[in-house]
Tab-separated table of C-alpha atoms in Angstrom:
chain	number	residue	atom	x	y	z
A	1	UNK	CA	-14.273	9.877	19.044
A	2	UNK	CA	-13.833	6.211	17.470
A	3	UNK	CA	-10.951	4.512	18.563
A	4	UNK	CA	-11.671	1.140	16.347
A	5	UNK	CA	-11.176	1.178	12.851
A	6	UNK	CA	-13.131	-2.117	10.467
A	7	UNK	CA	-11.933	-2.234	6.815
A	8	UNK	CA	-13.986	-4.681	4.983
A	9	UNK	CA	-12.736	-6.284	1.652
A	10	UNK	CA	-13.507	-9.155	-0.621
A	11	UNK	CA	-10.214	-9.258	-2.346
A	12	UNK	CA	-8.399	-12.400	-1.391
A	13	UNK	CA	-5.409	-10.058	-0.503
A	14	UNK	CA	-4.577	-6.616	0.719
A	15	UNK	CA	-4.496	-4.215	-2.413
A	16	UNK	CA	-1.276	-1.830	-2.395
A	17	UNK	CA	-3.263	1.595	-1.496
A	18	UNK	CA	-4.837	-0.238	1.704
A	19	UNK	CA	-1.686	-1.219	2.846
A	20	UNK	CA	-0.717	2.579	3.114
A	21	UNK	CA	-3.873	3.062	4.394
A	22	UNK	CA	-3.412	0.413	7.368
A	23	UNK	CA	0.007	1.624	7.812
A	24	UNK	CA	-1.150	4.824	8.563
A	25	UNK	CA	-4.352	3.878	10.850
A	26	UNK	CA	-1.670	2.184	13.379
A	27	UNK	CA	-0.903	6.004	14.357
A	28	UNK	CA	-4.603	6.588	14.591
A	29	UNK	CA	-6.516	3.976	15.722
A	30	UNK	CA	-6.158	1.918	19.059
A	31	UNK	CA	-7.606	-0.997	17.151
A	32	UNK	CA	-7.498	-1.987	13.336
A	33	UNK	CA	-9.624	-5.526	12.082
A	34	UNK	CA	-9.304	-6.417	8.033
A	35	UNK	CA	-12.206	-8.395	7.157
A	36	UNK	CA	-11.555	-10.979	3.958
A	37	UNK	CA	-11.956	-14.082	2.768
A	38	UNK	CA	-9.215	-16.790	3.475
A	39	UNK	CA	-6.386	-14.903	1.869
A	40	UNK	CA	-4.523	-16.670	-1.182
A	41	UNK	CA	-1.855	-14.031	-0.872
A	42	UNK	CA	-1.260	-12.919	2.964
A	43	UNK	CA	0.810	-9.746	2.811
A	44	UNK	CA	-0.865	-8.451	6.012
A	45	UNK	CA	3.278	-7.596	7.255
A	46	UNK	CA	3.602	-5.068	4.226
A	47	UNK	CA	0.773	-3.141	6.380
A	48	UNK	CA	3.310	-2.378	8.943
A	49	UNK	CA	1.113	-2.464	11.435
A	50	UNK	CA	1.543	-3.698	14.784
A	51	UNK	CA	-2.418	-3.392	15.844
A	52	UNK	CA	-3.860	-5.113	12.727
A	53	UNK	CA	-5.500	-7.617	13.726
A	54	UNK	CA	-6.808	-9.786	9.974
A	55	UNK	CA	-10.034	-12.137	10.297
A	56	UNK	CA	-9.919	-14.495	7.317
A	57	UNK	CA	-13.711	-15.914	6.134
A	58	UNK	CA	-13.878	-19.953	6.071
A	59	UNK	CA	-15.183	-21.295	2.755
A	60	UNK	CA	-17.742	-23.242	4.917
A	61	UNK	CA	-19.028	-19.469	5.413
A	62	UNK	CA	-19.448	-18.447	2.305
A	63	UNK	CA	-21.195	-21.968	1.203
A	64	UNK	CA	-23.653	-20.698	4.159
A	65	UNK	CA	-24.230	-17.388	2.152
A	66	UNK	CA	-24.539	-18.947	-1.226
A	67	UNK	CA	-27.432	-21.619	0.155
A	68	UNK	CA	-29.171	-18.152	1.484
A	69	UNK	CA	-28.445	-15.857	-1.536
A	70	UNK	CA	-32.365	-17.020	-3.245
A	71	UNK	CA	-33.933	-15.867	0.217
A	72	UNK	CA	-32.517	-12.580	-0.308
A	73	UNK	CA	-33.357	-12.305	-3.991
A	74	UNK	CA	-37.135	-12.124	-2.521
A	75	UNK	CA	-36.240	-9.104	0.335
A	76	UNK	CA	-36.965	-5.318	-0.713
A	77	UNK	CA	-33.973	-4.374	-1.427
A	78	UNK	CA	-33.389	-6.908	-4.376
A	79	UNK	CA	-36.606	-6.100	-5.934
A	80	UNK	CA	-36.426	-2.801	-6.153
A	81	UNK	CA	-33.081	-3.454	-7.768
A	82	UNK	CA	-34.433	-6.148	-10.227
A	83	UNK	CA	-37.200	-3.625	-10.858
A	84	UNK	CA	-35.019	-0.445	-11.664
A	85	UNK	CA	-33.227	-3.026	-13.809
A	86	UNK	CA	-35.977	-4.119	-15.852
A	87	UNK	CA	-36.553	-0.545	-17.096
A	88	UNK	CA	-33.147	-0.351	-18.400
A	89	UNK	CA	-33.497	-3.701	-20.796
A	90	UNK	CA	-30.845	-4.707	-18.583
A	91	UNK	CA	-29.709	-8.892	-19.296
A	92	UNK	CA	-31.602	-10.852	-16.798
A	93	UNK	CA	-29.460	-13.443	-16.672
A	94	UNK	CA	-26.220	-10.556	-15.836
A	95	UNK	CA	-28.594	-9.424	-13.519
A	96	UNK	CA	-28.683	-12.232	-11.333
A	97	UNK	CA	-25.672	-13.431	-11.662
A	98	UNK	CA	-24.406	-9.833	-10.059
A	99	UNK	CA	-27.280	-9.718	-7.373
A	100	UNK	CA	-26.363	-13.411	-5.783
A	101	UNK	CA	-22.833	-12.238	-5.748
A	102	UNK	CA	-23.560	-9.073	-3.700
A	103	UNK	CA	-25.679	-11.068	-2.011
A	104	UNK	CA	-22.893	-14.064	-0.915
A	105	UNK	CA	-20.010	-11.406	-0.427
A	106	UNK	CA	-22.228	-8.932	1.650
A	107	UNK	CA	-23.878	-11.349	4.202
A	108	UNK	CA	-20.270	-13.428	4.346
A	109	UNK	CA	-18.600	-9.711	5.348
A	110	UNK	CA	-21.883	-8.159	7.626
A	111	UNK	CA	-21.787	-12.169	9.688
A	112	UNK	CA	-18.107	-11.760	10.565
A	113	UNK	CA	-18.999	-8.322	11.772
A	114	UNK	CA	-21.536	-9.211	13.611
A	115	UNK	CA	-19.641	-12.112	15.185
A	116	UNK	CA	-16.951	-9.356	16.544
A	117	UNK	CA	-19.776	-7.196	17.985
A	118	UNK	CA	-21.047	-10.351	20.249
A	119	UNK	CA	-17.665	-11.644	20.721
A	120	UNK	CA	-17.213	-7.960	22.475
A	121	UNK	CA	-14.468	-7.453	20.072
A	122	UNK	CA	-15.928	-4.109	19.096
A	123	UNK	CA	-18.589	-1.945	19.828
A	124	UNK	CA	-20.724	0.130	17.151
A	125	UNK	CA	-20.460	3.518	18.690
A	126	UNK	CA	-16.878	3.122	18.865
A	127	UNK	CA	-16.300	2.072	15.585
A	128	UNK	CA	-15.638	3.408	12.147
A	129	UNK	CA	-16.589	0.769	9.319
A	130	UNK	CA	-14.837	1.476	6.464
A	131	UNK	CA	-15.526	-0.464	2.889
A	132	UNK	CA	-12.607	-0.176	0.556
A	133	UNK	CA	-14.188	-0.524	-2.662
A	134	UNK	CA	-18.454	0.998	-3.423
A	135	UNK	CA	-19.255	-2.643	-4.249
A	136	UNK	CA	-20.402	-5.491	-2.144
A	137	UNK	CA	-18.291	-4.150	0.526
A	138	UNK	CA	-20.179	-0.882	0.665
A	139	UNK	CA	-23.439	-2.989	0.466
A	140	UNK	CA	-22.276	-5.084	3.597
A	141	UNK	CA	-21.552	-1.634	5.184
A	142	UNK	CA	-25.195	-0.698	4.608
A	143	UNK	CA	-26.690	-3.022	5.595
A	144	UNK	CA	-24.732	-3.065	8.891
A	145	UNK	CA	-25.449	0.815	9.859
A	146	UNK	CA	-29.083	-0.102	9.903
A	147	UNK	CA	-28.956	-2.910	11.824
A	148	UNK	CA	-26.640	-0.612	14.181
A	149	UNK	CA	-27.233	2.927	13.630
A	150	UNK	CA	-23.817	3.844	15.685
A	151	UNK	CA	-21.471	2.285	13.825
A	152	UNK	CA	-20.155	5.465	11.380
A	153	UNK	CA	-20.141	3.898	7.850
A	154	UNK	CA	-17.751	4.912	5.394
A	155	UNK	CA	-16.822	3.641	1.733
A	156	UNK	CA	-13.966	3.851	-0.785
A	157	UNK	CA	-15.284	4.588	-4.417
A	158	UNK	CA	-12.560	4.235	-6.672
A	159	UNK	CA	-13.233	3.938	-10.700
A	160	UNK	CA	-14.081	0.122	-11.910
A	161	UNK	CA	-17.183	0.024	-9.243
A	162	UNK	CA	-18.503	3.333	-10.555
A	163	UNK	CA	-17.635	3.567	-14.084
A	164	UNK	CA	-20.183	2.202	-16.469
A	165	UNK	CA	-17.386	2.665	-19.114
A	166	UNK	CA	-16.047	-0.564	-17.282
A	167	UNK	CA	-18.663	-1.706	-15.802
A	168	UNK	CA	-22.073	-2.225	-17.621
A	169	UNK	CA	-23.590	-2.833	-14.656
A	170	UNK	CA	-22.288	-0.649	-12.341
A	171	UNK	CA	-25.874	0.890	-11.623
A	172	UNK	CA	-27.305	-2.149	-10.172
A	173	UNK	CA	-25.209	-2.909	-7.376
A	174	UNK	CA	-27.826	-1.648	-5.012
A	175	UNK	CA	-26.625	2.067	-5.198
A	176	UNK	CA	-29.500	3.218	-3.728
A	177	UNK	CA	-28.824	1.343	-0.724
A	178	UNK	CA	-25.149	1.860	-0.570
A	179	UNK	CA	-26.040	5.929	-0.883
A	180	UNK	CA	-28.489	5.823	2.008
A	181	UNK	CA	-26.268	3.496	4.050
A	182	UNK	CA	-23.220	5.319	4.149
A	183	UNK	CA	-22.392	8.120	5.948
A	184	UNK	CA	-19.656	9.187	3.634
A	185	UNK	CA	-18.861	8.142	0.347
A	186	UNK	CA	-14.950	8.950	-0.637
A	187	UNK	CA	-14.150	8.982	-4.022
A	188	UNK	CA	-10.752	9.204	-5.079
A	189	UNK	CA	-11.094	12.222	-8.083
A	190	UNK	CA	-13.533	14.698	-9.116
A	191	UNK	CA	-13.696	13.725	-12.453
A	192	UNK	CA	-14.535	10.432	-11.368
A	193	UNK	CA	-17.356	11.730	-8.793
A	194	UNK	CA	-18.922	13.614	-11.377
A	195	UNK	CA	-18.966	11.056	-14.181
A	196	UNK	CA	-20.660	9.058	-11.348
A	197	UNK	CA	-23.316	11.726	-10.636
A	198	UNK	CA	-23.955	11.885	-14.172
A	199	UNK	CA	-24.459	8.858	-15.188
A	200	UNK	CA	-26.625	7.433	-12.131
A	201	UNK	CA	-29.080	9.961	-11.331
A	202	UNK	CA	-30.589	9.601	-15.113
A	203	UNK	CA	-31.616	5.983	-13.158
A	204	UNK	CA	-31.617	7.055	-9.608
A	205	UNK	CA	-32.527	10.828	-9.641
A	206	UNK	CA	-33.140	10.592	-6.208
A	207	UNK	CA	-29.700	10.115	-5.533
A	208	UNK	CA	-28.176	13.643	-4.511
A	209	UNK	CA	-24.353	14.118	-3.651
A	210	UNK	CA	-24.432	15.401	-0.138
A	211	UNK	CA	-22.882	12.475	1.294
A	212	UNK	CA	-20.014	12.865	-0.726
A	213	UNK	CA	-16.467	13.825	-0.342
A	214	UNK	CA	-13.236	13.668	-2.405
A	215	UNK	CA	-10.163	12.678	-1.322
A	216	UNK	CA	-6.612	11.563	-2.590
A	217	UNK	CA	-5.187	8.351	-1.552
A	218	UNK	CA	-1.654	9.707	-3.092
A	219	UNK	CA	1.202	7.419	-2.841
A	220	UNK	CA	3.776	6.689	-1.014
A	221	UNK	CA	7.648	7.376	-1.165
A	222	UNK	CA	9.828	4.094	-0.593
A	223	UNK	CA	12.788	6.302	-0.576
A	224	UNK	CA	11.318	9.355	0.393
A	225	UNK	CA	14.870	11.372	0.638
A	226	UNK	CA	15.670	10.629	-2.769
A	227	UNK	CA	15.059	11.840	-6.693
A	228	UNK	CA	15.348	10.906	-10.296
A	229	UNK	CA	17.514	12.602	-12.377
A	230	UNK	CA	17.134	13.370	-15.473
A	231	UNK	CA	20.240	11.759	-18.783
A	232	UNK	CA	22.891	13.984	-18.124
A	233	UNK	CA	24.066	12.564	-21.993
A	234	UNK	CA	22.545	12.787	-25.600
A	235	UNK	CA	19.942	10.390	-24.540
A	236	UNK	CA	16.416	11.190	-23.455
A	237	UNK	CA	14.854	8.258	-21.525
A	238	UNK	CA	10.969	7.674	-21.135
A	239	UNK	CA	9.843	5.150	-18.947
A	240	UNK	CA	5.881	3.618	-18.697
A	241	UNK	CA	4.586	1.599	-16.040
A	242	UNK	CA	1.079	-0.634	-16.303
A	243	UNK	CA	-0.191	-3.992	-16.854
A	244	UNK	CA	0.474	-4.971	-20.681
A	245	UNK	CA	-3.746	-5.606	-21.184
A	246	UNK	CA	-5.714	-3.503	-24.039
A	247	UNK	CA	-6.614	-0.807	-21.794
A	248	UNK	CA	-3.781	0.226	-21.373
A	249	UNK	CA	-2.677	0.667	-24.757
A	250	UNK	CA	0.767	0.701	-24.449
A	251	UNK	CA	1.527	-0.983	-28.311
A	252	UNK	CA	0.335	3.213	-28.777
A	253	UNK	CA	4.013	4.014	-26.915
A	254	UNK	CA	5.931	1.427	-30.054
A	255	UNK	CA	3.897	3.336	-32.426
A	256	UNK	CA	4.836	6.464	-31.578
A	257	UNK	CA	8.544	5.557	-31.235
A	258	UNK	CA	8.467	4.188	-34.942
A	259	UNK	CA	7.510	8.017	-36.291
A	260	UNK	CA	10.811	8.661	-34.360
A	261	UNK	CA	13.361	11.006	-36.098
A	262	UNK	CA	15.806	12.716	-33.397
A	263	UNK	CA	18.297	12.404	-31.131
A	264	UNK	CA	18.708	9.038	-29.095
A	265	UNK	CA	15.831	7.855	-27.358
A	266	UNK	CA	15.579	5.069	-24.808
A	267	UNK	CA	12.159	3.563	-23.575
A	268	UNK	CA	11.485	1.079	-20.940
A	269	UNK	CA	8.245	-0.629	-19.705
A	270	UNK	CA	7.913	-2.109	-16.268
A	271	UNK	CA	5.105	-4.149	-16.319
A	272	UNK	CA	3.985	-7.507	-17.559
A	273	UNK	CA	0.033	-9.402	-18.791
A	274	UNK	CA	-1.362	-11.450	-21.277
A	275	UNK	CA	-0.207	-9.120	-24.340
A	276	UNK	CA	3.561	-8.543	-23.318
A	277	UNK	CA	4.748	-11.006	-25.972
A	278	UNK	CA	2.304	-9.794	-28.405
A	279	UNK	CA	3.755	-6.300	-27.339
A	280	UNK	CA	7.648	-7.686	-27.814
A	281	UNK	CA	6.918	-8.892	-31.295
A	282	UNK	CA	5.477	-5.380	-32.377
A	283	UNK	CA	8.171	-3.780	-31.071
A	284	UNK	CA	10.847	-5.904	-32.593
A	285	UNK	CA	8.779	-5.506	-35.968
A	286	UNK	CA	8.209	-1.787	-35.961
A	287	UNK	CA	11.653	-0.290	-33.953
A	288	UNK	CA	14.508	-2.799	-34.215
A	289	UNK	CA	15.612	-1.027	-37.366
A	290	UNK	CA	15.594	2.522	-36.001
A	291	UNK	CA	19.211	2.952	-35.315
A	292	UNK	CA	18.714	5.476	-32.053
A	293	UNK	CA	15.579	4.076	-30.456
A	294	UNK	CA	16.420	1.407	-27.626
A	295	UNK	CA	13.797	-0.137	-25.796
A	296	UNK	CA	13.461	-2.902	-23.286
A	297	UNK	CA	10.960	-4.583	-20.992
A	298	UNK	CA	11.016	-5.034	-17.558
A	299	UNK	CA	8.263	-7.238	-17.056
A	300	UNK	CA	6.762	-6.937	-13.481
A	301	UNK	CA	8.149	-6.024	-10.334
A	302	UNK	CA	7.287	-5.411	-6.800
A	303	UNK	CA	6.145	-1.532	-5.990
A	304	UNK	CA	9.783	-1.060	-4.445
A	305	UNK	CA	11.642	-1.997	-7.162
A	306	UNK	CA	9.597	0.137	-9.181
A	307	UNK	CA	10.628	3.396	-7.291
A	308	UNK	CA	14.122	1.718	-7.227
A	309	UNK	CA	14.312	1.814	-10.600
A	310	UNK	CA	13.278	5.775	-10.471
A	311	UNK	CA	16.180	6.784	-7.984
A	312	UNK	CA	18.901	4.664	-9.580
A	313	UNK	CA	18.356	5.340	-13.234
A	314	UNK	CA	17.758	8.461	-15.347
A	315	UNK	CA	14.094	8.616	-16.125
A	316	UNK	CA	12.971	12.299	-18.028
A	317	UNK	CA	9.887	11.682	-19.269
A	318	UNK	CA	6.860	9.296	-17.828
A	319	UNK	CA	4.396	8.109	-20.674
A	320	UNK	CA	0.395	7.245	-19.689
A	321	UNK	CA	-1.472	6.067	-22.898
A	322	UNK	CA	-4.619	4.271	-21.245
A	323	UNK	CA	-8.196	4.522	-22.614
A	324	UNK	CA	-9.532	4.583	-19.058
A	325	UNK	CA	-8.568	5.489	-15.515
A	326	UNK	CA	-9.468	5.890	-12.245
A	327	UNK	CA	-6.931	8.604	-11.093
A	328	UNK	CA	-3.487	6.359	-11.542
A	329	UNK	CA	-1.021	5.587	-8.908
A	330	UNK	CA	1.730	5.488	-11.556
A	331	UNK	CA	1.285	8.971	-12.327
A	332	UNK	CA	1.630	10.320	-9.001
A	333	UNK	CA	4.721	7.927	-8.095
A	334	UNK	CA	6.424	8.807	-11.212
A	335	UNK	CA	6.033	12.670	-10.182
A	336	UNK	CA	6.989	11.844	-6.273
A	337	UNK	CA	10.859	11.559	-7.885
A	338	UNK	CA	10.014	14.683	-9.673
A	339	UNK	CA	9.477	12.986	-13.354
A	340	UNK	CA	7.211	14.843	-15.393
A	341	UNK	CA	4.580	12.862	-17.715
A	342	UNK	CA	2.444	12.726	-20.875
A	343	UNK	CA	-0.858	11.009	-20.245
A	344	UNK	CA	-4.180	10.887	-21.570
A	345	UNK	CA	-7.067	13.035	-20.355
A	346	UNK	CA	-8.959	10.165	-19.145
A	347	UNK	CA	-10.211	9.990	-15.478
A	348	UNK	CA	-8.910	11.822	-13.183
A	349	UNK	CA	-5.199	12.489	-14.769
A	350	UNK	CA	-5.991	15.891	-15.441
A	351	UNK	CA	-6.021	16.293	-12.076
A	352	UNK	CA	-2.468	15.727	-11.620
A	353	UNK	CA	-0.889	16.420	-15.144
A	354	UNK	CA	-1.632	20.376	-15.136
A	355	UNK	CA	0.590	22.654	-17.707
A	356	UNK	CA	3.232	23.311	-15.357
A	357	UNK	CA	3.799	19.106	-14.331
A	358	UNK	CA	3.198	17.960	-17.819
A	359	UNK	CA	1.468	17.210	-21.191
A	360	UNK	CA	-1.901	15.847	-21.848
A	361	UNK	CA	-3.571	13.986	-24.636
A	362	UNK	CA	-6.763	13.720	-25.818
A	363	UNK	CA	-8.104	9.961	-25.215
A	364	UNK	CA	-8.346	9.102	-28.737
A	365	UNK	CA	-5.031	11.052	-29.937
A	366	UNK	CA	-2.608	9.822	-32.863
A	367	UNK	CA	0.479	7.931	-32.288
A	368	UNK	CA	2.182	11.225	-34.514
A	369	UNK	CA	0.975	13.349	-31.723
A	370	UNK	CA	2.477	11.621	-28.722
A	371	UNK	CA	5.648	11.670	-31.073
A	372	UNK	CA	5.496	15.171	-31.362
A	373	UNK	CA	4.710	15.969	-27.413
A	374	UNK	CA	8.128	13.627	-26.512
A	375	UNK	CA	9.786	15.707	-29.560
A	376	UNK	CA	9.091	18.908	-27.744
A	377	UNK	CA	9.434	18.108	-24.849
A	378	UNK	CA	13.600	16.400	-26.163
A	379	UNK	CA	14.140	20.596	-26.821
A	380	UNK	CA	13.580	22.020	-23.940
A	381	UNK	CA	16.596	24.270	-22.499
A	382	UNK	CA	18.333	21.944	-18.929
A	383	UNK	CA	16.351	25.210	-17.033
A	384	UNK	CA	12.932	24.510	-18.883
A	385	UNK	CA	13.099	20.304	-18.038
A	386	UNK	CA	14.703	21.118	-14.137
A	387	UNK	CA	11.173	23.343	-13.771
A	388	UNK	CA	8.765	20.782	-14.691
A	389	UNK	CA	10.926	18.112	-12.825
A	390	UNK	CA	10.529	20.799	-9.425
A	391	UNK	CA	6.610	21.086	-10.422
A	392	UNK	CA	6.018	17.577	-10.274
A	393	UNK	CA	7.690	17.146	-7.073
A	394	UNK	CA	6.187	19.790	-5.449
A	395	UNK	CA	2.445	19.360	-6.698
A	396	UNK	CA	2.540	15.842	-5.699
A	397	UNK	CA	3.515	16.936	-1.998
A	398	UNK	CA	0.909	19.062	-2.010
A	399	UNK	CA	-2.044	17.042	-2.801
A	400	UNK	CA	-0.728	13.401	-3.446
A	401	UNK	CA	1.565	12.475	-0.599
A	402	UNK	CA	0.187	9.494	1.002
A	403	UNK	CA	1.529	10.183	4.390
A	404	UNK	CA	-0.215	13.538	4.763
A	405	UNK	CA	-3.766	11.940	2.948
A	406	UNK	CA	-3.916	9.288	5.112
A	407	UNK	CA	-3.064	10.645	8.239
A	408	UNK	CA	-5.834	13.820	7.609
A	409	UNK	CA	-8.384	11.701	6.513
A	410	UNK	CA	-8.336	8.897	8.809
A	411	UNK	CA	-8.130	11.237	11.536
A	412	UNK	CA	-11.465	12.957	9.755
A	413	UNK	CA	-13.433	9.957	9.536
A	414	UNK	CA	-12.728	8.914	13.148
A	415	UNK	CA	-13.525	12.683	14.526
A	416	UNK	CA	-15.860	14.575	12.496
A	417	UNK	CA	-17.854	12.516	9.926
């Protein structure tokens, strides 16, 4: 049984889901160390976790890796990569410029591990190294169960690091070493995992899925006693949540709204990027003269106010219009306060939207069609609505409720695996 639990990550702060994810591990583990580079943004208290202990990287460190970064561009590993690549017409100068970064993030993450082990800070067979993304972190992890075969090593893959949708070069990141290197490989959705499996084994067929495991990070409930409700007046309300950036799409949401002919409708968006203005402008040009659409923009705001936001105000309908996904967080929050949602069948929302939680549409549907989902869903009986809003609550407590995810599978990893 492990009692110490490493999280590596090259993120210059700690991303929302591994906060949860630390929060949890303080119930689990005797012993929690974060591994990052000097943080720009040091959140480690929104962990809430009294035995985190957070080792920050120097710079000087990572000059150190860069000035050894051509040494490893001549080790095995790196040319079998480069040679995969070449078969693939992949860009050379891409190439390289992805290699020395694995390279310079790996070693800088493996060193500080290292440094624990001879510190006596931890020891390998007690220890569960966990990578929280299937990039260089997953590399470092690697390359640190074969230099100690008792450490159990343990990755994260999520859906920018294994999507070549996103990521052109997501097959070159040494996956062949990350596969044989890791003990388990998580990913977050089964769509995800097989899209994946699909995609890399026509370059790696070697690569087999044994080592593989799904499992829902979920999310968590800042006010986990509490519910939406749904507009008790004429009014139906649809909220979105999501970075204002192309991907997301979420000029689709105005468009939809401006083929608008019933009752009162009220949109808002919470989240802000580089396009919001662009976004305000379209809005004002396309839905300022539509006498019962209202709409407003939140702009960004912390995770908390988000949920606040869900408990304090009616919200009936939750809108998803992205072109890609991993499996989103925003879905399963909006469904924790038992708010049903339209989305698009990208990534792994069809794992949460089913036919009794929701609607789905196809990735490349037409603004009329969304229209015509929210119209449908503006005439359903108060009995139909309070049975989709019961749905989503209870599906997401069944498979997407943080607590019970984290708790299960941290207690796996440090057990079983």
């Amino acid at each position: 049984m492990r009692n110490t639990l490493v999280i590596l990550n090259y993120q210059r702060e700690i991303p929302p889901f591994m906060q949860s994810v630390i929060h949890f591990a303080n119930d689990v583990y005797e012993k929690i160390i974060y591994i990052t580079p000097e943080l720009y943004n040091d959140n480690r208290n929104a962990c809430r976790a009294t035995k985190l202990e957070v080792y920050q990287v120097p710079r000087s460190k990572w000059r150190w890796a860069l000035l050894k970064s051509p040494v490893n561009m001549l080790n095995t590993d790196s040319q079998n990569q480069i040679k995969i690549a070449r078969t693939q017409n992949v860009s050379k100068r891409a190439l390289l410029e992805q290699l020395i970064r694995y390279s310079v993030c790996s070693e800088v993450l493996k060193k500080q591990v290292c440094e624990l082990i001879v510190a006596s800070k931890i020891t390998p067979k007690e220890t569960v190294i966990l990578a929280t993304w299937f990039s260089n972190e997953a590399y470092a992890t690697a390359k640190l169960k074969k230099m100690y075969p008792d450490f159990r090593s343990i990755s994260y893959a999520h859906s920018f690091e294994i999507d070549v949708n996103k990521n052109a070069l997501m097959a070159y990141g040494y996956n062949q070493v990350k596969h044989e290197g890791c003990d388990r490989i998580v990913f977050i959705s089964y769509v995800m995992r097989q899209q994946y499996f699909d995609y890399i084994c026509t370059i790696y067929p070697q690569i087999k899925d044994y080592s593989t495991i799904v499992r829902y990070l979920g999310s968590e409930k800042a006010y986990p006693d509490k519910e939406s409700q749904e507009s008790v007046d004429d009014t139906l309300r649809i909220a979105s949540c999501s970075g204002v950036i192309p991907i997301k799409r979420v000029h689709l949401i105005v468009d939809a709204l401006s083929f608008w002919n019933g009752g009162r409708i009220e949109w808002i968006h919470i989240g802000g990027g580089p396009d919001l203005e662009e976004l305000k402008a379209l809005a004002e040009a396309k839905l300022s003269k539509k006498k019962k659409v209202n709409y407003s923009f939140k702009g960004t705001l912390p995770n908390k106010k988000v949920q606040e936001y869900y408990v304090e105000n009616p919200v009936d309908l939750f809108i998803n219009v992205s072109e890609a996904e991993g499996l989103p967080v925003s879905l399963m929050e909006c469904m924790s306060y038992g708010i049903p949602a339209i989305a698009t069948d990208v990534g792994g929302s069809r794992e949460i939207i089913t036919e009794n939680t929701g609607f789905l549409l196809s990735k490349d549907f037409k603004p009329h069609q969304l229209t015509e989902l929210i119209e449908e869903y503006a005439k359903f009986s108060t009995e139909q609505r309070q049975e989709y809003r019961r749905n989503a609550r209870i599906f997401w407590n069944t498979y997407f409720n943080a607590r019970n995810n984290a708790k299960n599978f941290l207690e796996e990893i440090r057990v079983q695996i």
